[in-house]
Amino acid sequence: MANIEMGLDTFGDVTVDGDGRMQSQARVLRDVVTEAELADRVGIDFFGVGEHHRPDFAISAPEVLLGAIAGRTERIHLGTSVTVLSSDDPIRVYQRFSTLNAVSNGRAEVILGRGSFTESSPLFGYSLDDYERLFEEKLAIFAAIRDADQTGEPARWKGTIRPPLDGVRVSPRVENAPLTTWVGVGGSPQSVVRAARYRFPLTLAIIGGDPRRFLPYVELYWQSLAKAGSPVLPVAIHSPGHVADTDAAAREQLWPAYEVMRNRIGSERGWPRTSRGEFDHEIASGSLYVGSPETVARKIAATVRALGVSRFDLKYSAGTLRHELMLRSIELYCREVMPRVRSLLSEATSRPEVVSNSPVPNSTNV
């Protein structure tokens, strides 16, 4: 576990400047490139950008942004968090990421999912009534292409959402295939089993509550892999957070931006307004990784030990949180949190045994 990979994620949240004025989406996109450059210099393992199609997030074409980042970085792996596969074409997604993999010298990854918002479905002409079927069949198409690219054989697939693939070859091929591909899951047991069925590594989006409640999902994934005759594959976590020089500074910097973002999204979903008490409780015992480098490192290490995962990605952007504060958070995360996490994990002698018989929660989240 001491060799755990550690990454950073952003959705390109639209921020404010030092005077509180909203930045343009174009400025935010340029700032994300700068943030990725810093992450590369200070030693992050992975940098992910999420796809959204709404005014409060600037990133709607992640592969284009990742291509720009690839040209200005040298070592970090670059991917999405997530690509909304249900409203895209899986062949085009594969082509875009195989192209990114080529121009970045093998640093491309993709996390496939359905996303936590639904704006892309009507935007691209899809019905939400087909939400489940579209993702299921498009993931099967992507898996068929990935497997064919690895073996050199043509891809074949048959389903209901498009004409069959009957011996097609997709270009460009991936050097050193397979393309690193994860499936992102937010709380659906069916999605966990599906990721195992197609032998994709699993990324769990844990954005609230005690992260240990996700242990049944990890266990279900490993059990499903075993039933499929697959070797153990990696499991990653994506969770929000912010690092500053002290615990108090981190909370005071994040809270105003977090409150606006949480209440905006909550109003769309019928949630009650948040409070400072709820925010502080989520930091203390939930899935907000906020504080000094020592505080955040201890919390990450505890989560990694509890769930036995092999990668932790911190969503470092949060609503209107200023670019300058995010840059400082990135630097502290890479220079101080990452080595401290690895030091703490090196003290653990082994990964926890999978012995829990706790039931998998019944959830409809993706």
Tab-separated table of C-alpha atoms in Angstrom:
chain	number	residue	atom	x	y	z
A	1	MET	CA	0.000	0.000	0.000
A	2	ALA	CA	2.943	2.358	0.457
A	3	ASN	CA	3.128	2.435	-3.348
A	4	ILE	CA	-0.404	3.800	-3.636
A	5	GLU	CA	-1.011	6.074	-6.600
A	6	MET	CA	-2.306	9.538	-5.785
A	7	GLY	CA	-4.082	11.833	-8.170
A	8	LEU	CA	-6.012	15.065	-8.518
A	9	ASP	CA	-9.370	15.714	-10.184
A	10	THR	CA	-11.200	18.833	-11.281
A	11	PHE	CA	-14.463	19.530	-13.066
A	12	GLY	CA	-13.271	22.995	-14.062
A	13	ASP	CA	-15.610	24.620	-11.550
A	14	VAL	CA	-16.195	28.254	-12.540
A	15	THR	CA	-14.278	30.348	-10.007
A	16	VAL	CA	-14.070	33.927	-8.783
A	17	ASP	CA	-11.079	36.252	-8.849
A	18	GLY	CA	-9.589	38.021	-5.839
A	19	ASP	CA	-12.320	40.678	-5.976
A	20	GLY	CA	-15.113	38.107	-6.050
A	21	ARG	CA	-15.935	38.532	-9.744
A	22	MET	CA	-16.926	35.435	-11.688
A	23	GLN	CA	-14.294	34.246	-14.143
A	24	SER	CA	-15.138	33.288	-17.710
A	25	GLN	CA	-15.219	29.613	-18.601
A	26	ALA	CA	-12.347	30.267	-21.028
A	27	ARG	CA	-10.206	31.687	-18.216
A	28	VAL	CA	-11.037	28.696	-16.026
A	29	LEU	CA	-9.907	26.298	-18.760
A	30	ARG	CA	-6.572	28.118	-19.037
A	31	ASP	CA	-6.231	27.994	-15.258
A	32	VAL	CA	-6.790	24.213	-15.273
A	33	VAL	CA	-3.864	23.833	-17.676
A	34	THR	CA	-1.712	25.869	-15.279
A	35	GLU	CA	-2.857	23.716	-12.364
A	36	ALA	CA	-1.942	20.562	-14.270
A	37	GLU	CA	1.505	21.964	-15.087
A	38	LEU	CA	2.135	22.556	-11.389
A	39	ALA	CA	0.874	19.070	-10.518
A	40	ASP	CA	3.315	17.594	-13.017
A	41	ARG	CA	6.250	19.564	-11.602
A	42	VAL	CA	5.586	18.603	-7.992
A	43	GLY	CA	5.080	14.908	-8.631
A	44	ILE	CA	1.402	13.919	-8.868
A	45	ASP	CA	0.686	10.500	-10.399
A	46	PHE	CA	-2.610	11.246	-12.165
A	47	PHE	CA	-4.514	14.348	-13.270
A	48	GLY	CA	-8.182	13.943	-14.188
A	49	VAL	CA	-10.766	16.309	-15.651
A	50	GLY	CA	-14.494	15.653	-15.482
A	51	GLU	CA	-16.980	16.099	-18.326
A	52	HIS	CA	-20.029	18.285	-17.648
A	53	HIS	CA	-22.473	20.249	-19.774
A	54	ARG	CA	-23.717	23.005	-17.487
A	55	PRO	CA	-22.698	26.628	-16.856
A	56	ASP	CA	-21.069	26.102	-13.445
A	57	PHE	CA	-18.436	23.730	-14.881
A	58	ALA	CA	-16.157	24.714	-17.770
A	59	ILE	CA	-14.988	21.317	-19.035
A	60	SER	CA	-17.277	19.827	-21.683
A	61	ALA	CA	-14.576	18.553	-24.079
A	62	PRO	CA	-12.092	16.844	-21.742
A	63	GLU	CA	-9.948	15.201	-24.414
A	64	VAL	CA	-9.189	18.571	-26.032
A	65	LEU	CA	-8.134	20.008	-22.682
A	66	LEU	CA	-6.080	16.902	-21.892
A	67	GLY	CA	-4.339	17.230	-25.245
A	68	ALA	CA	-3.301	20.766	-24.323
A	69	ILE	CA	-2.107	19.560	-20.929
A	70	ALA	CA	-0.189	16.677	-22.512
A	71	GLY	CA	1.842	19.152	-24.563
A	72	ARG	CA	2.889	21.044	-21.416
A	73	THR	CA	3.572	18.137	-19.042
A	74	GLU	CA	6.033	15.270	-19.046
A	75	ARG	CA	5.185	12.502	-16.609
A	76	ILE	CA	1.656	12.587	-15.149
A	77	HIS	CA	-1.015	10.245	-16.400
A	78	LEU	CA	-3.948	12.134	-17.890
A	79	GLY	CA	-7.566	11.063	-17.901
A	80	THR	CA	-11.177	11.839	-17.205
A	81	SER	CA	-13.318	11.750	-14.123
A	82	VAL	CA	-15.596	10.790	-15.851
A	83	THR	CA	-16.347	10.527	-19.568
A	84	VAL	CA	-20.145	10.352	-19.879
A	85	LEU	CA	-20.277	7.302	-22.116
A	86	SER	CA	-24.066	6.971	-22.231
A	87	SER	CA	-24.377	10.179	-24.288
A	88	ASP	CA	-21.280	9.670	-26.442
A	89	ASP	CA	-20.157	7.263	-29.145
A	90	PRO	CA	-17.901	4.564	-27.666
A	91	ILE	CA	-15.901	4.190	-30.879
A	92	ARG	CA	-15.172	7.917	-31.020
A	93	VAL	CA	-14.291	7.917	-27.312
A	94	TYR	CA	-11.817	5.114	-27.907
A	95	GLN	CA	-10.315	6.919	-30.897
A	96	ARG	CA	-9.929	10.173	-28.974
A	97	PHE	CA	-8.181	8.464	-26.080
A	98	SER	CA	-5.976	6.306	-28.261
A	99	THR	CA	-4.932	9.555	-29.957
A	100	LEU	CA	-4.275	11.201	-26.577
A	101	ASN	CA	-2.285	8.138	-25.573
A	102	ALA	CA	-0.107	8.511	-28.670
A	103	VAL	CA	0.613	12.234	-28.311
A	104	SER	CA	1.284	11.892	-24.564
A	105	ASN	CA	3.641	8.902	-24.997
A	106	GLY	CA	1.379	6.413	-23.261
A	107	ARG	CA	0.013	8.577	-20.442
A	108	ALA	CA	-3.710	8.446	-21.298
A	109	GLU	CA	-6.425	6.927	-19.130
A	110	VAL	CA	-10.201	7.084	-19.324
A	111	ILE	CA	-12.815	6.646	-16.603
A	112	LEU	CA	-16.160	5.696	-18.127
A	113	GLY	CA	-19.405	6.435	-16.350
A	114	ARG	CA	-22.887	7.853	-16.525
A	115	GLY	CA	-22.112	10.983	-14.545
A	116	SER	CA	-23.970	12.500	-11.616
A	117	PHE	CA	-25.866	14.983	-13.804
A	118	THR	CA	-28.218	14.263	-16.689
A	119	GLU	CA	-27.858	17.373	-18.883
A	120	SER	CA	-25.898	15.566	-21.586
A	121	SER	CA	-28.767	13.208	-22.482
A	122	PRO	CA	-31.239	15.817	-23.799
A	123	LEU	CA	-28.372	17.944	-25.116
A	124	PHE	CA	-27.286	15.165	-27.464
A	125	GLY	CA	-30.755	13.868	-28.229
A	126	TYR	CA	-31.006	10.884	-25.898
A	127	SER	CA	-33.975	9.939	-23.757
A	128	LEU	CA	-33.491	9.414	-20.040
A	129	ASP	CA	-35.808	6.437	-20.419
A	130	ASP	CA	-32.876	4.698	-22.157
A	131	TYR	CA	-30.349	5.720	-19.479
A	132	GLU	CA	-29.502	2.200	-18.312
A	133	ARG	CA	-29.638	0.447	-21.678
A	134	LEU	CA	-27.434	3.054	-23.375
A	135	PHE	CA	-24.667	2.742	-20.807
A	136	GLU	CA	-24.817	-1.051	-20.687
A	137	GLU	CA	-24.537	-1.503	-24.439
A	138	LYS	CA	-22.031	1.293	-25.028
A	139	LEU	CA	-19.776	-0.101	-22.311
A	140	ALA	CA	-19.994	-3.498	-24.026
A	141	ILE	CA	-18.988	-1.872	-27.335
A	142	PHE	CA	-16.043	-0.120	-25.693
A	143	ALA	CA	-14.935	-3.378	-24.071
A	144	ALA	CA	-15.131	-5.194	-27.404
A	145	ILE	CA	-12.976	-2.530	-29.067
A	146	ARG	CA	-10.457	-2.531	-26.219
A	147	ASP	CA	-10.130	-6.317	-26.273
A	148	ALA	CA	-9.832	-6.415	-30.065
A	149	ASP	CA	-7.149	-3.731	-30.046
A	150	GLN	CA	-5.167	-5.734	-27.517
A	151	THR	CA	-5.364	-8.995	-29.465
A	152	GLY	CA	-5.103	-7.481	-32.935
A	153	GLU	CA	-8.331	-9.164	-33.964
A	154	PRO	CA	-11.307	-7.250	-35.431
A	155	ALA	CA	-14.068	-6.202	-33.026
A	156	ARG	CA	-17.508	-7.784	-33.026
A	157	TRP	CA	-20.618	-6.770	-31.095
A	158	LYS	CA	-24.366	-7.019	-31.440
A	159	GLY	CA	-27.069	-5.172	-29.506
A	160	THR	CA	-30.089	-2.910	-29.846
A	161	ILE	CA	-28.823	0.685	-29.940
A	162	ARG	CA	-27.011	0.565	-33.306
A	163	PRO	CA	-26.211	-1.838	-36.137
A	164	PRO	CA	-23.810	-4.659	-35.232
A	165	LEU	CA	-20.054	-4.352	-35.367
A	166	ASP	CA	-19.016	-7.157	-37.669
A	167	GLY	CA	-15.253	-7.389	-37.767
A	168	VAL	CA	-14.335	-3.690	-37.564
A	169	ARG	CA	-10.897	-2.329	-36.801
A	170	VAL	CA	-10.597	0.975	-34.942
A	171	SER	CA	-7.719	3.375	-35.558
A	172	PRO	CA	-5.389	4.535	-34.221
A	173	ARG	CA	-4.412	1.438	-32.316
A	174	VAL	CA	-3.082	1.885	-28.796
A	175	GLU	CA	0.625	1.416	-28.310
A	176	ASN	CA	1.272	-1.061	-25.515
A	177	ALA	CA	-2.412	-1.949	-25.308
A	178	PRO	CA	-4.700	-2.198	-23.468
A	179	LEU	CA	-5.757	1.407	-22.997
A	180	THR	CA	-6.019	2.038	-19.253
A	181	THR	CA	-9.768	2.159	-18.688
A	182	TRP	CA	-11.724	2.433	-15.442
A	183	VAL	CA	-15.438	2.401	-14.724
A	184	GLY	CA	-16.648	5.109	-12.358
A	185	VAL	CA	-19.376	4.135	-9.870
A	186	GLY	CA	-21.176	6.317	-7.344
A	187	GLY	CA	-23.255	3.816	-5.424
A	188	SER	CA	-24.900	1.186	-7.607
A	189	PRO	CA	-24.156	-2.508	-6.895
A	190	GLN	CA	-25.220	-3.346	-10.449
A	191	SER	CA	-22.549	-0.978	-11.786
A	192	VAL	CA	-19.910	-2.617	-9.601
A	193	VAL	CA	-20.794	-6.060	-10.947
A	194	ARG	CA	-20.840	-4.731	-14.511
A	195	ALA	CA	-17.331	-3.292	-14.161
A	196	ALA	CA	-16.099	-6.688	-12.987
A	197	ARG	CA	-17.918	-8.500	-15.802
A	198	TYR	CA	-16.060	-6.490	-18.437
A	199	ARG	CA	-12.823	-6.600	-16.386
A	200	PHE	CA	-12.431	-2.868	-15.937
A	201	PRO	CA	-10.714	-1.433	-12.847
A	202	LEU	CA	-13.168	0.324	-10.528
A	203	THR	CA	-13.274	3.961	-9.396
A	204	LEU	CA	-15.633	4.753	-6.518
A	205	ALA	CA	-16.903	8.329	-6.294
A	206	ILE	CA	-17.280	8.788	-2.542
A	207	ILE	CA	-18.530	12.330	-2.045
A	208	GLY	CA	-20.317	12.116	1.289
A	209	GLY	CA	-20.671	10.080	4.457
A	210	ASP	CA	-18.287	7.684	6.142
A	211	PRO	CA	-16.114	6.182	3.376
A	212	ARG	CA	-16.070	2.840	5.190
A	213	ARG	CA	-19.668	2.273	4.132
A	214	PHE	CA	-18.262	1.559	0.661
A	215	LEU	CA	-16.358	-1.531	1.815
A	216	PRO	CA	-19.233	-3.798	0.679
A	217	TYR	CA	-18.837	-2.400	-2.841
A	218	VAL	CA	-15.117	-3.219	-2.836
A	219	GLU	CA	-15.854	-6.714	-1.574
A	220	LEU	CA	-18.607	-7.197	-4.145
A	221	TYR	CA	-16.190	-6.125	-6.886
A	222	TRP	CA	-13.489	-8.577	-5.812
A	223	GLN	CA	-16.038	-11.371	-5.453
A	224	SER	CA	-17.440	-10.618	-8.918
A	225	LEU	CA	-13.957	-10.646	-10.436
A	226	ALA	CA	-13.281	-14.031	-8.863
A	227	LYS	CA	-16.534	-15.448	-10.241
A	228	ALA	CA	-15.571	-14.162	-13.688
A	229	GLY	CA	-12.178	-15.858	-13.448
A	230	SER	CA	-10.392	-12.518	-13.543
A	231	PRO	CA	-7.306	-11.563	-11.579
A	232	VAL	CA	-7.667	-8.854	-8.935
A	233	LEU	CA	-7.876	-5.412	-10.547
A	234	PRO	CA	-7.242	-1.979	-9.013
A	235	VAL	CA	-9.839	-0.014	-7.078
A	236	ALA	CA	-9.562	3.769	-6.804
A	237	ILE	CA	-11.394	6.425	-4.779
A	238	HIS	CA	-12.421	9.910	-5.890
A	239	SER	CA	-13.352	12.310	-3.066
A	240	PRO	CA	-13.410	16.097	-2.567
A	241	GLY	CA	-11.037	18.075	-0.383
A	242	HIS	CA	-8.780	21.059	0.126
A	243	VAL	CA	-5.335	21.442	1.707
A	244	ALA	CA	-3.982	24.598	3.339
A	245	ASP	CA	-1.215	25.365	5.813
A	246	THR	CA	-3.478	24.847	8.823
A	247	ASP	CA	-6.774	23.108	9.550
A	248	ALA	CA	-8.467	26.424	10.287
A	249	ALA	CA	-7.228	28.058	7.088
A	250	ALA	CA	-8.385	25.122	4.956
A	251	ARG	CA	-11.892	25.245	6.424
A	252	GLU	CA	-12.227	29.011	6.139
A	253	GLN	CA	-10.981	29.032	2.548
A	254	LEU	CA	-13.253	26.221	1.393
A	255	TRP	CA	-16.475	26.883	3.274
A	256	PRO	CA	-17.846	29.901	1.299
A	257	ALA	CA	-17.302	28.194	-2.066
A	258	TYR	CA	-18.534	24.834	-0.788
A	259	GLU	CA	-21.713	26.367	0.635
A	260	VAL	CA	-22.664	28.037	-2.658
A	261	MET	CA	-21.928	24.920	-4.711
A	262	ARG	CA	-23.702	22.534	-2.329
A	263	ASN	CA	-26.817	24.697	-2.075
A	264	ARG	CA	-26.985	25.252	-5.839
A	265	ILE	CA	-26.857	21.549	-6.610
A	266	GLY	CA	-29.025	20.731	-3.613
A	267	SER	CA	-31.778	23.074	-4.791
A	268	GLU	CA	-31.896	21.169	-8.092
A	269	ARG	CA	-32.248	17.851	-6.274
A	270	GLY	CA	-34.588	18.814	-3.481
A	271	TRP	CA	-32.009	18.700	-0.687
A	272	PRO	CA	-32.233	20.979	2.369
A	273	ARG	CA	-29.710	23.801	2.574
A	274	THR	CA	-26.373	22.875	4.079
A	275	SER	CA	-24.941	24.371	7.247
A	276	ARG	CA	-21.524	25.037	8.697
A	277	GLY	CA	-22.193	22.288	11.208
A	278	GLU	CA	-22.861	19.779	8.440
A	279	PHE	CA	-19.693	20.916	6.650
A	280	ASP	CA	-17.572	20.500	9.791
A	281	HIS	CA	-19.113	17.073	10.492
A	282	GLU	CA	-18.312	15.899	6.951
A	283	ILE	CA	-14.704	16.962	7.462
A	284	ALA	CA	-14.493	15.255	10.849
A	285	SER	CA	-16.083	11.914	9.979
A	286	GLY	CA	-17.266	11.976	6.375
A	287	SER	CA	-15.684	12.224	2.938
A	288	LEU	CA	-14.362	15.786	2.869
A	289	TYR	CA	-10.557	15.683	3.080
A	290	VAL	CA	-9.941	19.202	4.364
A	291	GLY	CA	-7.171	20.526	6.573
A	292	SER	CA	-3.438	20.782	7.006
A	293	PRO	CA	-1.178	18.326	5.169
A	294	GLU	CA	-0.886	16.160	8.298
A	295	THR	CA	-4.657	16.079	8.854
A	296	VAL	CA	-5.455	15.245	5.232
A	297	ALA	CA	-2.697	12.645	5.013
A	298	ARG	CA	-3.945	10.812	8.097
A	299	LYS	CA	-7.492	10.782	6.827
A	300	ILE	CA	-6.495	9.509	3.365
A	301	ALA	CA	-4.295	6.805	4.865
A	302	ALA	CA	-7.122	5.655	7.137
A	303	THR	CA	-9.515	5.403	4.205
A	304	VAL	CA	-7.019	3.541	2.045
A	305	ARG	CA	-6.362	1.057	4.842
A	306	ALA	CA	-10.055	0.543	5.523
A	307	LEU	CA	-10.999	-0.111	1.898
A	308	GLY	CA	-7.797	-1.648	0.567
A	309	VAL	CA	-7.691	0.583	-2.519
A	310	SER	CA	-4.690	1.271	-4.716
A	311	ARG	CA	-5.353	4.883	-5.791
A	312	PHE	CA	-6.778	7.996	-4.169
A	313	ASP	CA	-7.830	10.987	-6.298
A	314	LEU	CA	-8.633	14.278	-4.558
A	315	LYS	CA	-11.142	16.591	-6.272
A	316	TYR	CA	-9.317	19.790	-5.446
A	317	SER	CA	-11.727	22.245	-7.092
A	318	ALA	CA	-14.930	23.262	-5.342
A	319	GLY	CA	-17.327	25.799	-6.767
A	320	THR	CA	-15.916	29.312	-6.758
A	321	LEU	CA	-12.740	28.465	-4.799
A	322	ARG	CA	-10.035	30.769	-6.179
A	323	HIS	CA	-7.337	29.557	-8.558
A	324	GLU	CA	-4.544	30.787	-6.265
A	325	LEU	CA	-5.881	28.761	-3.354
A	326	MET	CA	-6.124	25.670	-5.537
A	327	LEU	CA	-2.526	26.086	-6.649
A	328	ARG	CA	-1.406	26.161	-3.019
A	329	SER	CA	-3.558	23.123	-2.266
A	330	ILE	CA	-1.986	21.216	-5.169
A	331	GLU	CA	1.518	22.054	-3.990
A	332	LEU	CA	0.834	20.990	-0.406
A	333	TYR	CA	-0.930	17.817	-1.539
A	334	CYS	CA	1.979	16.742	-3.692
A	335	ARG	CA	4.917	17.892	-1.596
A	336	GLU	CA	3.604	17.065	1.878
A	337	VAL	CA	0.433	14.952	1.831
A	338	MET	CA	1.574	12.299	-0.646
A	339	PRO	CA	4.851	11.362	1.082
A	340	ARG	CA	3.142	11.414	4.465
A	341	VAL	CA	0.375	9.080	3.238
A	342	ARG	CA	2.944	6.648	1.900
A	343	SER	CA	4.884	6.775	5.136
A	344	LEU	CA	1.749	6.059	7.166
A	345	LEU	CA	0.758	3.186	4.884
A	346	SER	CA	4.215	1.647	5.024
A	347	GLU	CA	3.551	1.082	8.721
A	348	ALA	CA	0.662	-1.248	7.821
A	349	THR	CA	1.824	-4.817	7.319
A	350	SER	CA	-0.926	-5.971	4.964
A	351	ARG	CA	-4.159	-5.045	3.291
A	352	PRO	CA	-7.292	-5.746	5.396
A	353	GLU	CA	-8.771	-9.180	4.852
A	354	VAL	CA	-12.091	-9.223	3.023
A	355	VAL	CA	-14.179	-10.770	5.770
A	356	SER	CA	-17.150	-8.436	6.176
A	357	ASN	CA	-20.594	-9.863	5.620
A	358	SER	CA	-22.193	-6.421	5.597
A	359	PRO	CA	-24.857	-6.062	2.904
A	360	VAL	CA	-24.336	-3.865	-0.133
A	361	PRO	CA	-26.598	-0.815	0.222
A	362	ASN	CA	-29.416	-0.593	-2.295
A	363	SER	CA	-28.750	2.583	-4.243
A	364	THR	CA	-29.767	4.024	-7.562
A	365	ASN	CA	-26.787	6.369	-7.870
A	366	VAL	CA	-24.417	5.841	-10.777
